[in-house]
mmCIF file of C-alpha atoms in Angstrom:
data_model
loop_
_atom_site.group_PDB
_atom_site.id
_atom_site.type_symbol
_atom_site.label_atom_id
_atom_site.label_comp_id
_atom_site.label_asym_id
_atom_site.label_seq_id
_atom_site.Cartn_x
_atom_site.Cartn_y
_atom_site.Cartn_z
ATOM 1 C CA MET H 1 -4.053 17.857 -19.935
ATOM 2 C CA GLN H 2 -1.639 20.147 -18.107
ATOM 3 C CA THR H 3 -2.968 23.557 -17.066
ATOM 4 C CA ALA H 4 -0.996 26.783 -16.638
ATOM 5 C CA ASP H 5 -1.245 26.320 -12.852
ATOM 6 C CA ASP H 6 0.185 22.781 -13.195
ATOM 7 C CA ALA H 7 3.095 24.103 -15.274
ATOM 8 C CA ALA H 8 3.742 26.895 -12.765
ATOM 9 C CA GLN H 9 3.768 24.367 -9.921
ATOM 10 C CA ILE H 10 6.228 22.086 -11.748
ATOM 11 C CA SER H 11 8.481 25.076 -12.333
ATOM 12 C CA ALA H 12 8.118 26.139 -8.680
ATOM 13 C CA SER H 13 9.024 22.620 -7.532
ATOM 14 C CA GLN H 14 12.091 22.618 -9.784
ATOM 15 C CA ILE H 15 13.245 25.963 -8.396
ATOM 16 C CA LEU H 16 12.822 24.809 -4.784
ATOM 17 C CA GLU H 17 14.599 21.503 -5.495
ATOM 18 C CA ALA H 18 17.467 23.398 -7.167
ATOM 19 C CA ALA H 19 17.746 25.700 -4.147
ATOM 20 C CA ILE H 20 17.860 22.760 -1.720
ATOM 21 C CA ALA H 21 20.452 21.029 -3.924
ATOM 22 C CA GLY H 22 22.718 24.066 -3.571
ATOM 23 C CA ASP H 23 22.257 25.597 -7.033
ATOM 24 C CA LYS H 24 21.098 28.884 -5.416
ATOM 25 C CA PRO H 25 18.468 30.293 -7.788
ATOM 26 C CA THR H 26 17.870 34.022 -7.311
ATOM 27 C CA THR H 27 16.100 34.913 -4.096
ATOM 28 C CA ALA H 28 13.246 36.461 -6.099
ATOM 29 C CA ALA H 29 12.810 33.131 -7.946
ATOM 30 C CA VAL H 30 12.725 31.212 -4.653
ATOM 31 C CA VAL H 31 10.172 33.581 -3.076
ATOM 32 C CA SER H 32 8.064 33.372 -6.238
ATOM 33 C CA ALA H 33 8.285 29.545 -6.145
ATOM 34 C CA LEU H 34 7.244 29.537 -2.485
ATOM 35 C CA LEU H 35 4.250 31.742 -3.273
ATOM 36 C CA ALA H 36 3.216 29.455 -6.150
ATOM 37 C CA THR H 37 3.585 26.368 -3.940
ATOM 38 C CA GLU H 38 1.563 28.008 -1.169
ATOM 39 C CA LYS H 39 -1.199 28.961 -3.632
ATOM 40 C CA SER H 40 -1.304 25.441 -5.098
ATOM 41 C CA SER H 41 -1.435 23.848 -1.644
ATOM 42 C CA LYS H 42 -4.311 26.106 -0.564
ATOM 43 C CA GLN H 43 -6.266 25.518 -3.766
ATOM 44 C CA ALA H 44 -5.877 21.751 -3.386
ATOM 45 C CA ARG H 45 -6.764 22.018 0.337
ATOM 46 C CA ARG H 46 -3.751 19.846 0.943
ATOM 47 C CA GLN H 47 -3.459 18.523 4.487
ATOM 48 C CA LEU H 48 -0.017 17.796 5.866
ATOM 49 C CA PRO H 49 0.096 15.093 8.542
ATOM 50 C CA ILE H 50 1.992 16.090 11.679
ATOM 51 C CA GLU H 51 4.380 13.163 11.166
ATOM 52 C CA GLN H 52 5.843 14.960 8.127
ATOM 53 C CA LEU H 53 6.812 17.936 10.295
ATOM 54 C CA MET H 54 8.398 16.031 13.157
ATOM 55 C CA GLY H 55 12.185 16.131 13.274
ATOM 56 C CA ASN H 56 15.074 18.560 13.180
ATOM 57 C CA TRP H 57 15.060 21.245 10.511
ATOM 58 C CA ARG H 58 17.758 23.845 9.692
ATOM 59 C CA LEU H 59 16.566 27.258 8.527
ATOM 60 C CA PHE H 60 17.729 27.484 4.926
ATOM 61 C CA PHE H 61 15.911 30.437 3.352
ATOM 62 C CA THR H 62 13.593 33.204 4.475
ATOM 63 C CA SER H 63 11.788 36.069 2.781
ATOM 64 C CA ARG H 64 12.281 39.619 3.940
ATOM 65 C CA GLY H 65 9.047 40.566 5.597
ATOM 66 C CA LYS H 66 5.510 39.904 4.471
ATOM 67 C CA VAL H 67 5.216 38.871 0.817
ATOM 68 C CA LYS H 68 2.272 38.078 -1.420
ATOM 69 C CA LEU H 69 1.563 37.211 -5.034
ATOM 70 C CA GLY H 70 1.863 40.237 -7.281
ATOM 71 C CA ASP H 71 4.532 41.986 -5.198
ATOM 72 C CA GLN H 72 7.057 43.698 -7.458
ATOM 73 C CA ARG H 73 10.008 43.242 -5.112
ATOM 74 C CA LEU H 74 10.322 39.685 -3.891
ATOM 75 C CA ARG H 75 13.234 39.605 -1.481
ATOM 76 C CA GLY H 76 14.744 36.926 0.636
ATOM 77 C CA PHE H 77 18.044 35.449 1.681
ATOM 78 C CA TYR H 78 19.777 32.127 2.106
ATOM 79 C CA LEU H 79 20.901 31.594 5.682
ATOM 80 C CA PRO H 80 24.595 30.626 5.684
ATOM 81 C CA SER H 81 25.253 27.124 7.014
ATOM 82 C CA TRP H 82 27.864 28.580 9.389
ATOM 83 C CA ILE H 83 24.994 30.284 11.253
ATOM 84 C CA PRO H 84 23.043 27.200 12.272
ATOM 85 C CA ALA H 85 19.445 28.082 13.085
ATOM 86 C CA GLN H 86 17.295 25.060 13.741
ATOM 87 C CA ILE H 87 13.716 24.269 14.668
ATOM 88 C CA SER H 88 12.666 20.884 16.030
ATOM 89 C CA PHE H 89 9.256 19.341 16.538
ATOM 90 C CA ALA H 90 8.950 16.205 18.673
ATOM 91 C CA PRO H 91 6.301 14.388 20.686
ATOM 92 C CA SER H 92 6.028 16.027 24.094
ATOM 93 C CA GLU H 93 6.859 14.243 27.315
ATOM 94 C CA VAL H 94 4.324 16.485 29.085
ATOM 95 C CA ALA H 95 0.723 15.291 28.974
ATOM 96 C CA ALA H 96 -0.676 18.849 28.906
ATOM 97 C CA TYR H 97 0.476 19.460 25.326
ATOM 98 C CA PRO H 98 1.110 17.068 22.428
ATOM 99 C CA ILE H 99 4.190 18.567 20.768
ATOM 100 C CA ALA H 100 7.437 20.090 22.006
ATOM 101 C CA VAL H 101 9.129 22.782 19.905
ATOM 102 C CA THR H 102 12.747 23.901 20.132
ATOM 103 C CA ASN H 103 14.204 26.827 18.198
ATOM 104 C CA GLN H 104 17.929 27.425 18.444
ATOM 105 C CA ILE H 105 20.673 29.472 16.835
ATOM 106 C CA THR H 106 24.416 29.639 17.315
ATOM 107 C CA VAL H 107 26.337 32.738 16.282
ATOM 108 C CA GLY H 108 30.032 32.564 16.945
ATOM 109 C CA LEU H 109 30.556 31.553 20.558
ATOM 110 C CA VAL H 110 26.982 32.226 21.690
ATOM 111 C CA GLY H 111 24.108 29.762 21.509
ATOM 112 C CA LEU H 112 20.453 30.550 22.238
ATOM 113 C CA LYS H 113 17.768 27.909 22.588
ATOM 114 C CA LEU H 114 14.049 28.561 23.111
ATOM 115 C CA SER H 115 11.656 25.724 23.844
ATOM 116 C CA GLY H 116 8.066 25.147 24.819
ATOM 117 C CA PRO H 117 4.743 23.575 23.922
ATOM 118 C CA ALA H 118 3.192 23.388 20.457
ATOM 119 C CA LYS H 119 -0.024 22.124 18.924
ATOM 120 C CA TYR H 120 -1.035 21.385 15.357
ATOM 121 C CA SER H 121 -4.238 21.760 13.369
ATOM 122 C CA ASP H 122 -3.954 19.421 10.400
ATOM 123 C CA LYS H 123 -7.092 20.893 8.814
ATOM 124 C CA LYS H 124 -5.291 24.208 8.310
ATOM 125 C CA ASN H 125 -1.678 22.987 8.604
ATOM 126 C CA LEU H 126 -1.118 25.454 11.473
ATOM 127 C CA MET H 127 1.523 24.840 14.129
ATOM 128 C CA GLY H 128 0.951 27.146 17.108
ATOM 129 C CA PHE H 129 3.620 27.364 19.780
ATOM 130 C CA ASP H 130 4.731 29.246 22.862
ATOM 131 C CA PHE H 131 8.332 29.554 24.004
ATOM 132 C CA THR H 132 8.493 29.201 27.783
ATOM 133 C CA GLN H 133 12.119 28.166 28.397
ATOM 134 C CA LEU H 134 15.413 29.838 27.440
ATOM 135 C CA GLU H 135 18.936 28.459 27.491
ATOM 136 C CA VAL H 136 21.988 30.642 26.785
ATOM 137 C CA LYS H 137 25.429 29.149 26.200
ATOM 138 C CA ILE H 138 28.792 30.805 25.742
ATOM 139 C CA LEU H 139 31.720 28.643 24.666
ATOM 140 C CA GLY H 140 29.487 25.616 25.194
ATOM 141 C CA GLN H 141 28.922 26.447 28.865
ATOM 142 C CA THR H 142 25.355 27.120 30.006
ATOM 143 C CA ILE H 143 25.148 30.554 31.619
ATOM 144 C CA TYR H 144 21.351 30.663 31.880
ATOM 145 C CA SER H 145 18.666 28.017 31.774
ATOM 146 C CA GLY H 146 15.202 28.902 32.951
ATOM 147 C CA LYS H 147 11.894 30.559 32.264
ATOM 148 C CA PHE H 148 11.359 32.749 29.234
ATOM 149 C CA PRO H 149 8.715 35.458 29.713
ATOM 150 C CA SER H 150 5.571 34.826 27.703
ATOM 151 C CA PRO H 151 2.565 37.122 27.263
ATOM 152 C CA ARG H 152 0.480 33.974 27.771
ATOM 153 C CA GLU H 153 2.039 33.140 31.137
ATOM 154 C CA GLY H 154 -0.527 31.875 33.616
ATOM 155 C CA LYS H 155 -2.877 30.647 30.876
ATOM 156 C CA VAL H 156 -3.451 26.973 30.106
ATOM 157 C CA PHE H 157 -1.709 26.341 26.767
ATOM 158 C CA GLY H 158 -4.329 23.831 25.626
ATOM 159 C CA ASP H 159 -7.079 26.445 26.052
ATOM 160 C CA ILE H 160 -5.407 29.061 23.831
ATOM 161 C CA ALA H 161 -6.605 29.159 20.206
ATOM 162 C CA ILE H 162 -3.838 28.674 17.633
ATOM 163 C CA GLY H 163 -4.739 32.051 16.107
ATOM 164 C CA GLN H 164 -3.724 33.734 19.381
ATOM 165 C CA LEU H 165 -0.292 32.083 19.365
ATOM 166 C CA PRO H 166 2.777 32.600 17.225
ATOM 167 C CA PHE H 167 2.330 30.063 14.421
ATOM 168 C CA PHE H 168 3.571 28.661 11.135
ATOM 169 C CA ALA H 169 1.128 27.858 8.335
ATOM 170 C CA PHE H 170 2.858 24.969 6.560
ATOM 171 C CA PHE H 171 2.199 24.430 2.869
ATOM 172 C CA GLU H 172 4.945 21.967 1.905
ATOM 173 C CA ALA H 173 6.517 19.042 3.716
ATOM 174 C CA ASN H 174 8.613 16.255 2.252
ATOM 175 C CA SER H 175 11.680 14.257 3.239
ATOM 176 C CA GLN H 176 14.028 17.071 2.151
ATOM 177 C CA PHE H 177 12.394 20.250 3.422
ATOM 178 C CA ILE H 178 9.406 21.978 4.979
ATOM 179 C CA ALA H 179 8.042 25.393 4.002
ATOM 180 C CA ALA H 180 5.684 27.725 5.834
ATOM 181 C CA ARG H 181 4.391 31.248 6.253
ATOM 182 C CA GLY H 182 4.837 32.726 9.709
ATOM 183 C CA ARG H 183 2.235 34.726 11.567
ATOM 184 C CA GLY H 184 4.059 37.910 10.532
ATOM 185 C CA GLY H 185 3.641 37.058 6.841
ATOM 186 C CA GLY H 186 7.167 35.963 5.957
ATOM 187 C CA LEU H 187 7.996 32.718 4.151
ATOM 188 C CA ALA H 188 10.677 30.212 5.126
ATOM 189 C CA ILE H 189 12.259 26.925 4.082
ATOM 190 C CA TRP H 190 13.894 24.546 6.547
ATOM 191 C CA VAL H 191 15.969 21.573 5.357
ATOM 192 C CA ASN H 192 15.951 18.177 7.029
ATOM 193 C CA GLN H 193 18.767 17.553 9.517
ATOM 194 C CA ASP H 194 17.802 13.983 10.488
#
């Protein structure tokens, strides 16, 4: 027998699938669907294996600021495809940390890329990371590539608790998209680029 929560989750899934397919439901509907999916995932204590998060993901949608169930004004926006913002998770080549994260955006002629170590807690679906490298390109030419200042500089990354790092709390991952809440409380959807 289907419960009200089951029906809400089916509806939320349909809204998210429509958004990914390009149908562009209202931003309030997408934020509401993300909140329902997050709630369902937490209630089910769903664990997302790290393998589902690995890859290249383009930022597709983000909420405006911290949102929670019951908010009257659910706001967000679709990121235009002509402003490519991408996050990538891959196995690290450095033994000191298991995952490498890269976050990059290109606006017009300028490209920014941040990279560094990451680690994942599959019990809580938390991906903690620290950006330690910055690359800046103009017209495709690298004008800076080097260290990026971090408040955790000088500390051993592996010894830092995920809760003390910037992090994403993932609540959905499939072959089409991943969805998470950031440490600041906002929600986001990234679509698969692989």
